[in-house]
Structures are given as structure tokens and as C-alpha cells.
Amino acid sequence: MPEVLKAPLVVEFPFTRSLGPVQSAFLTGLRERVVLGVKTADGRVLVPPVEYDPVTAAEIRDLVEVAPTGTVTTWAWNHAPRRGQPLTTPFAWALIRLDGADTALLHALDAPGPDAVHTGMRVRVRWAGERVGAITDIACFEPYDGDRAGPAGHTGEFEDPVTGIVAPARLDYTYSPGRAQSAYLHALAEQRVVGERCPSCRKVYVPPRGACPTCGVATSEQVEVGPRGTVTTFCIVNIKAKNLDIEVPYVYAHIALDGADLALHGRIAGIPYDRVRMGLRVEPVWPAGGGHPDHYRPTGEPDADYETYKELV
Ligand SMILES: [Zn+2]
């Protein structure tokens, strides 16, 4: 049994989100050191604001300013802050009901240790030095024993409102592909493609996942497939991906390797993007030293007859 692989994997992408009128006012307010909530029909003030009443589902547009001071309603100590969290030193995650609000906002509370935090303690906003219209404009909360600050009654109208944010998403974890895909990856290192056959329906899965999704039984019989295959369907990519050094437009295709009963995907190169077609015969171009094919290129064979791959489209 070959070694089951394991590797660090980071999935990272910027998520661009438009805000709508309520979140736009909330985040623009933070940029201007104003905390806004919304008032529901029955008079409750919700902070952070939402666009629809959680009880009646009615649309809410009535913005109301609340104070930058408040009370901790509950909390948990974070003794090991992780990358991207509001503070780099240990802190409390706290639910904080700002003065004038009926609901609590989740944020970081900077305190010397858990003994310094308790439910009911008074806190205030510590504003970030540079504010851009994001929740991080509140750097954190800090203990506060001064007077209740009265809100100034801001209407929520701003010049140059923030209308969108880019939220960086990042998943950082250790990935183990399991037995079947480890065997697949070990074979790729030798420039071979290995799938697994279902003992029940006899389909050959590439890449193998270790079980047949149709029959629900484990697969174990290894079958070498390809390396040539047929383009079953494709798309032309016109949007350049961040950190991906491929000129657009390019073609990404479903490719049924010879002997496989499932198409895998790969990039097609070595042919103008507008000449790629269903039925095109392709072969992998291996990176130096083996591994996942960099792309597939035409073999020069006649196109495959549709009848031979129609079940794989
Ligand atoms: Zn099966």
C-alpha cells in the first residue's frame, strides 16, 4: 500500500460584495466614527443593522445613531489569536450592546487577561487610525469607566458613501486526499493516469474518489487510462484569475481519457482558443519531473465520433 499523501493547502480569493443601503450606511458611518443601527417598526434598535426585520421580515430603512460605548453581554477568551483576527495578542471575543441599541455586536475586546473581563462591564470603541469603511474601522473595544456617551443623532446620510467591500477569504488547512487519490497522485508523478473501477457498475472513475457515487460501494481495482483523451465539452475563459499566469482567453475543457467513464478537467493549449471543439483528441503535456499535467494539446488524430463520448458529456 503506497503512502497516503498529506500537504498544506491554502485556498484564497477576494470576495467582492456590494452593500445595499443599510450596510453601506453602517460601514460609511464607521469610517466617520459614527455607529448606526436600524429601528424596527416596534421600536427596537438593531446593531449591527440588518435590512429586514428578523421577526416580521419587513424591510427596514430607518437608520439611527447609537453611542460608541456599551456593555458586555457575554464573552469568551481567545488565548491564541490566529492570522487575520483583530488583535495579535490574546483578547476576548465579546457581544457588546452599545448604549441605545437592543441587540449586541460581536467584536474583539482588548483586556490584559480573562480576569479583567466580566459580563456587564463597560466598554467603548477604539477606532482604527486609518478607516476605510469596514468593520475593522473598529480596531476593537476597550474597558471604559467614563460616562455614557450620547450619540449625536446622525441621519445616516454621508458624502461619498462606501458601496462595496472586498472581503479576502482564506482557508488554510492540511489536506489529505485519501487512499484512492494518493494512488492517483503517485501515478501522476510517473506520468501515468490511474483510475479505479466500480465492482458493481464497472465504471472507471478518474480521478478516483475511493467509492462509486452511483452504487455506494468502495472501488479498489486500479485501471490505467489515457493518457490520450477526447474533449467532451469546454468553455472559453475570458477573466484573468489572480495569481494565475495564463493569458486570456484560454480554454478549459472536460476531457474523457481513453478508458475512463468520467471526464476530468484540464486546460487546452497548442491550438487557437476558437478552434477547440467537442471531439478534439488531446494528450497531456507533463511538467518536468512528472505531476499534474500542465495542459492538454491536440494529438493530430481525427476528431472522435460523438457516439463514442456522448455518455460523458
Ligand atoms: Zn458503480
Coordinates of C-alpha atoms and ligand atoms in Angstrom, one line a residue:
M1 CA 0.0 0.0 0.0
P2 CA 1.6 3.3 -1.1
E3 CA 1.9 6.2 1.3
V4 CA -1.3 8.2 1.8
L5 CA -0.4 11.8 1.0
K6 CA -0.8 14.9 3.0
A7 CA 0.0 18.5 2.2
P8 CA -0.7 22.1 3.4
L9 CA -3.4 23.7 1.2
V10 CA -4.4 27.3 1.1
V11 CA -7.5 28.4 -0.8
E12 CA -7.6 32.1 -1.1
F13 CA -9.7 34.6 -3.1
P14 CA -11.0 38.1 -2.8
F15 CA -14.8 38.2 -2.4
T16 CA -16.3 41.4 -3.7
R17 CA -19.6 42.3 -2.1
S18 CA -22.0 45.2 -2.9
L19 CA -23.5 46.6 0.3
G20 CA -27.0 47.9 -0.3
P21 CA -28.3 51.0 1.5
V22 CA -28.2 49.7 5.1
Q23 CA -24.8 48.1 5.2
S24 CA -23.4 51.0 3.1
A25 CA -24.6 53.5 5.8
F26 CA -23.3 51.3 8.6
L27 CA -19.8 50.9 7.1
T28 CA -19.6 54.5 5.9
G29 CA -20.6 55.6 9.4
L30 CA -17.7 53.6 10.9
R31 CA -15.3 55.4 8.6
E32 CA -16.7 58.7 10.0
R33 CA -16.6 57.3 13.7
V34 CA -20.4 57.0 13.8
V35 CA -22.1 53.8 14.8
L36 CA -25.5 53.3 13.1
G37 CA -28.3 50.8 13.8
V38 CA -31.7 50.4 12.3
K39 CA -35.0 50.9 14.1
T40 CA -37.8 48.3 13.6
A41 CA -41.5 49.1 13.5
D42 CA -41.9 48.1 17.1
G43 CA -39.1 50.5 18.2
R44 CA -36.2 48.1 18.7
V45 CA -32.8 49.3 17.6
L46 CA -30.6 46.6 15.9
V47 CA -26.8 47.0 15.9
P48 CA -25.3 45.7 13.7
P49 CA -28.1 46.7 11.4
V50 CA -30.0 44.3 9.2
E51 CA -32.0 45.1 6.1
Y52 CA -35.1 43.1 7.1
D53 CA -36.8 42.7 10.4
P54 CA -35.9 39.3 11.8
V55 CA -39.4 39.0 13.4
T56 CA -41.7 40.3 10.7
A57 CA -39.4 40.2 7.6
A58 CA -40.4 43.8 6.9
E59 CA -37.9 45.9 5.1
I60 CA -36.1 48.3 7.5
R61 CA -34.6 51.6 6.3
D62 CA -34.9 53.8 9.5
L63 CA -31.2 54.5 10.5
V64 CA -30.4 55.6 14.0
E65 CA -27.1 56.5 15.6
V66 CA -26.1 54.7 18.8
A67 CA -23.3 55.5 21.2
P68 CA -19.7 54.2 20.9
T69 CA -19.9 53.0 24.5
G70 CA -21.7 49.9 25.7
T71 CA -22.0 46.8 27.9
V72 CA -20.6 43.3 27.5
T73 CA -23.5 40.8 27.5
T74 CA -21.3 37.7 27.1
W75 CA -17.7 36.8 26.1
A76 CA -15.1 34.2 25.5
W77 CA -11.4 34.4 26.0
N78 CA -9.2 33.9 22.9
H79 CA -5.8 32.9 24.2
A80 CA -4.2 32.2 20.8
P81 CA -5.2 34.7 18.2
R82 CA -4.9 33.5 14.6
R83 CA -3.9 35.2 11.5
G84 CA -6.3 37.9 10.4
Q85 CA -8.0 38.3 13.7
P86 CA -8.5 41.8 15.1
L87 CA -5.6 41.7 17.7
T88 CA -2.3 39.8 17.7
T89 CA -2.3 39.5 21.5
P90 CA -4.8 37.4 23.5
F91 CA -8.2 39.1 23.7
A92 CA -11.9 38.4 24.4
W93 CA -14.5 37.9 21.8
A94 CA -17.4 39.8 23.2
L95 CA -21.0 40.5 22.5
I96 CA -21.4 44.2 23.2
R97 CA -24.8 46.0 23.5
L98 CA -24.0 49.6 22.6
D99 CA -25.8 52.3 24.5
G100 CA -29.0 53.0 22.6
A101 CA -29.1 49.5 21.0
D102 CA -31.3 46.5 21.8
T103 CA -29.0 43.9 20.3
A104 CA -25.4 43.1 20.7
L105 CA -22.5 43.4 18.3
L106 CA -19.7 40.8 18.2
H107 CA -16.2 42.2 18.3
A108 CA -12.8 41.9 20.0
L109 CA -12.3 43.4 23.5
D110 CA -8.7 44.2 24.4
A111 CA -8.1 43.3 28.0
P112 CA -5.0 42.2 29.9
G113 CA -6.5 38.8 30.7
P114 CA -9.7 36.9 31.3
D115 CA -9.8 38.0 34.9
A116 CA -10.2 41.6 33.6
V117 CA -13.4 40.7 31.7
H118 CA -16.9 40.2 33.0
T119 CA -20.4 40.3 31.8
G120 CA -21.9 43.7 32.5
M121 CA -18.5 45.5 32.2
R122 CA -18.5 48.9 30.4
V123 CA -16.5 49.3 27.2
R124 CA -16.0 51.7 24.4
V125 CA -14.9 51.6 20.7
R126 CA -11.2 52.0 20.0
W127 CA -11.2 53.4 16.4
A128 CA -8.6 52.3 13.9
G129 CA -6.1 55.0 13.0
E130 CA -6.9 54.6 9.3
R131 CA -10.5 54.0 8.4
V132 CA -11.8 52.8 5.1
G133 CA -15.5 51.8 5.6
A134 CA -15.2 48.3 7.0
I135 CA -15.9 46.6 10.3
T136 CA -12.2 46.7 11.0
D137 CA -12.6 50.5 11.4
I138 CA -13.5 49.5 14.9
A139 CA -10.0 48.3 15.9
C140 CA -11.5 46.6 19.0
F141 CA -13.3 47.6 22.2
E142 CA -11.5 48.6 25.4
P143 CA -12.6 48.8 29.1
Y144 CA -14.2 52.1 29.9
D145 CA -15.4 53.6 33.2
G146 CA -16.4 57.0 32.0
D147 CA -19.9 58.5 31.4
R148 CA -22.3 57.2 28.8
A149 CA -21.6 59.0 25.6
G150 CA -24.7 60.4 23.9
P151 CA -25.0 59.8 20.2
A152 CA -25.2 62.9 18.1
G153 CA -28.3 61.9 16.2
H154 CA -26.7 61.3 12.8
T155 CA -29.2 60.6 10.0
G156 CA -27.1 58.2 8.1
E157 CA -26.6 60.5 5.1
F158 CA -23.0 60.7 4.0
E159 CA -21.0 62.2 1.2
D160 CA -19.0 59.6 -0.8
P161 CA -20.7 56.5 0.8
V162 CA -18.9 53.1 0.7
T163 CA -20.9 51.0 -1.7
G164 CA -18.9 47.8 -1.8
I165 CA -16.2 45.9 0.1
V166 CA -13.6 43.3 -0.9
A167 CA -13.6 40.6 1.8
P168 CA -10.5 38.4 1.5
A169 CA -11.5 34.8 2.0
R170 CA -8.7 32.4 3.1
L171 CA -8.9 28.7 4.1
D172 CA -5.6 27.4 5.4
Y173 CA -5.6 23.7 6.2
T174 CA -3.9 20.4 5.9
Y175 CA -5.4 18.3 3.1
S176 CA -5.2 14.5 2.8
P177 CA -6.6 13.2 -0.4
G178 CA -7.1 9.7 1.0
R179 CA -6.1 6.2 -0.3
A180 CA -7.5 6.4 -3.9
Q181 CA -6.4 9.9 -4.8
S182 CA -3.0 9.3 -3.2
A183 CA -2.5 6.4 -5.6
Y184 CA -3.7 8.6 -8.5
L185 CA -1.2 11.3 -7.5
H186 CA 1.7 8.8 -7.1
A187 CA 0.9 7.6 -10.6
L188 CA 0.9 11.1 -12.0
A189 CA 4.4 11.5 -10.6
E190 CA 5.4 8.7 -13.1
Q191 CA 3.4 10.3 -15.9
R192 CA 0.7 7.7 -15.7
V193 CA -3.0 8.1 -15.1
V194 CA -4.7 5.6 -12.8
G195 CA -8.4 5.3 -12.1
E196 CA -10.5 2.8 -10.1
R197 CA -13.2 0.5 -11.4
C198 CA -16.5 0.1 -9.6
P199 CA -17.1 -3.6 -8.9
S200 CA -20.8 -3.2 -9.4
C201 CA -21.4 -1.0 -12.4
R202 CA -17.9 -1.4 -13.9
K203 CA -17.4 2.3 -14.4
V204 CA -13.9 3.6 -14.2
Y205 CA -13.5 6.8 -12.2
V206 CA -10.7 9.2 -12.9
P207 CA -9.7 10.8 -10.6
P208 CA -10.8 8.1 -8.2
R209 CA -12.5 9.1 -5.0
G210 CA -12.5 5.6 -3.4
A211 CA -16.1 4.9 -3.9
C212 CA -18.7 4.8 -6.7
P213 CA -21.2 7.6 -6.1
T214 CA -23.9 5.8 -8.0
C215 CA -23.6 2.3 -6.4
G216 CA -22.3 3.5 -3.0
V217 CA -19.6 0.7 -2.9
A218 CA -15.9 1.0 -2.4
T219 CA -13.7 0.9 -5.5
S220 CA -10.3 -0.7 -5.4
E221 CA -9.4 -2.3 -8.7
Q222 CA -6.9 0.1 -10.3
V223 CA -7.1 0.7 -14.1
E224 CA -4.6 2.6 -16.1
V225 CA -6.3 5.0 -18.5
G226 CA -5.3 7.5 -21.2
P227 CA -3.0 9.3 -21.4
R228 CA -4.9 10.4 -24.6
G229 CA -8.5 11.6 -24.4
T230 CA -11.3 13.4 -26.0
V231 CA -12.7 16.9 -25.3
T232 CA -16.4 16.3 -24.4
T233 CA -17.2 19.9 -23.6
F234 CA -15.4 23.1 -22.9
C235 CA -15.6 26.8 -22.1
I236 CA -13.5 29.8 -23.1
V237 CA -12.2 31.7 -20.1
N238 CA -12.0 35.5 -20.5
I239 CA -11.5 36.6 -16.9
K240 CA -7.9 36.5 -15.7
A241 CA -7.6 34.8 -12.3
K242 CA -5.5 36.5 -9.6
N243 CA -2.0 34.9 -9.2
L244 CA -2.5 32.7 -12.3
D245 CA 0.0 33.4 -15.0
I246 CA -2.1 32.3 -18.1
E247 CA -3.0 34.7 -20.8
V248 CA -6.8 35.1 -21.5
P249 CA -8.7 33.9 -23.4
Y250 CA -7.9 30.3 -22.9
V251 CA -9.9 27.1 -23.0
Y252 CA -10.8 24.9 -20.0
A253 CA -12.3 21.6 -21.0
H254 CA -13.8 18.3 -19.8
I255 CA -11.6 15.6 -21.1
A256 CA -12.6 11.9 -21.2
L257 CA -9.4 10.0 -21.1
D258 CA -9.4 6.7 -23.1
G259 CA -10.8 4.0 -20.9
A260 CA -12.4 6.4 -18.3
D261 CA -16.1 6.7 -17.6
L262 CA -15.9 10.1 -16.1
A263 CA -14.4 13.3 -17.7
L264 CA -11.8 15.3 -15.8
H265 CA -10.9 18.9 -16.5
G266 CA -7.8 20.5 -17.9
R267 CA -6.6 23.4 -19.9
I268 CA -6.3 23.1 -23.6
A269 CA -3.3 24.8 -25.4
G270 CA -1.3 24.3 -28.5
I271 CA -4.3 25.3 -30.6
P272 CA -6.1 28.7 -31.1
Y273 CA -8.8 29.0 -28.4
D274 CA -11.5 29.5 -31.1
R275 CA -10.6 26.2 -32.8
V276 CA -11.2 24.0 -29.8
R277 CA -14.2 21.7 -30.3
M278 CA -16.1 18.8 -28.9
G279 CA -14.5 15.6 -30.0
L280 CA -11.0 17.1 -30.3
R281 CA -8.4 14.4 -29.4
V282 CA -5.8 15.6 -26.9
E283 CA -2.9 14.4 -24.9
P284 CA -1.3 15.6 -21.6
V285 CA 1.8 17.8 -21.5
W286 CA 3.6 16.8 -18.4
P287 CA 5.7 19.2 -16.3
A288 CA 9.3 18.4 -15.9
G289 CA 9.7 15.6 -13.4
G290 CA 6.0 14.5 -13.6
G291 CA 3.0 15.6 -11.6
H292 CA -0.3 17.0 -12.7
P293 CA -0.4 17.7 -16.5
D294 CA 0.2 21.4 -17.2
H295 CA -2.3 21.3 -20.0
Y296 CA -3.5 19.1 -22.9
R297 CA -2.7 19.6 -26.5
P298 CA -4.1 18.2 -29.8
T299 CA -2.8 14.8 -30.8
G300 CA -3.5 15.4 -34.5
E301 CA -5.8 12.4 -34.7
P302 CA -9.2 12.8 -36.4
D303 CA -11.9 14.0 -34.1
A304 CA -13.7 11.4 -32.1
D305 CA -17.2 10.4 -33.2
Y306 CA -19.9 11.9 -30.9
E307 CA -21.4 8.4 -30.3
T308 CA -18.1 7.4 -28.6
Y309 CA -18.3 10.0 -25.9
K310 CA -21.9 11.2 -25.7
E311 CA -22.4 9.4 -22.3
L312 CA -19.6 11.5 -20.9
V313 CA -20.8 15.0 -21.9
Ligands
ZN1 ZN -20.8 1.7 -9.5

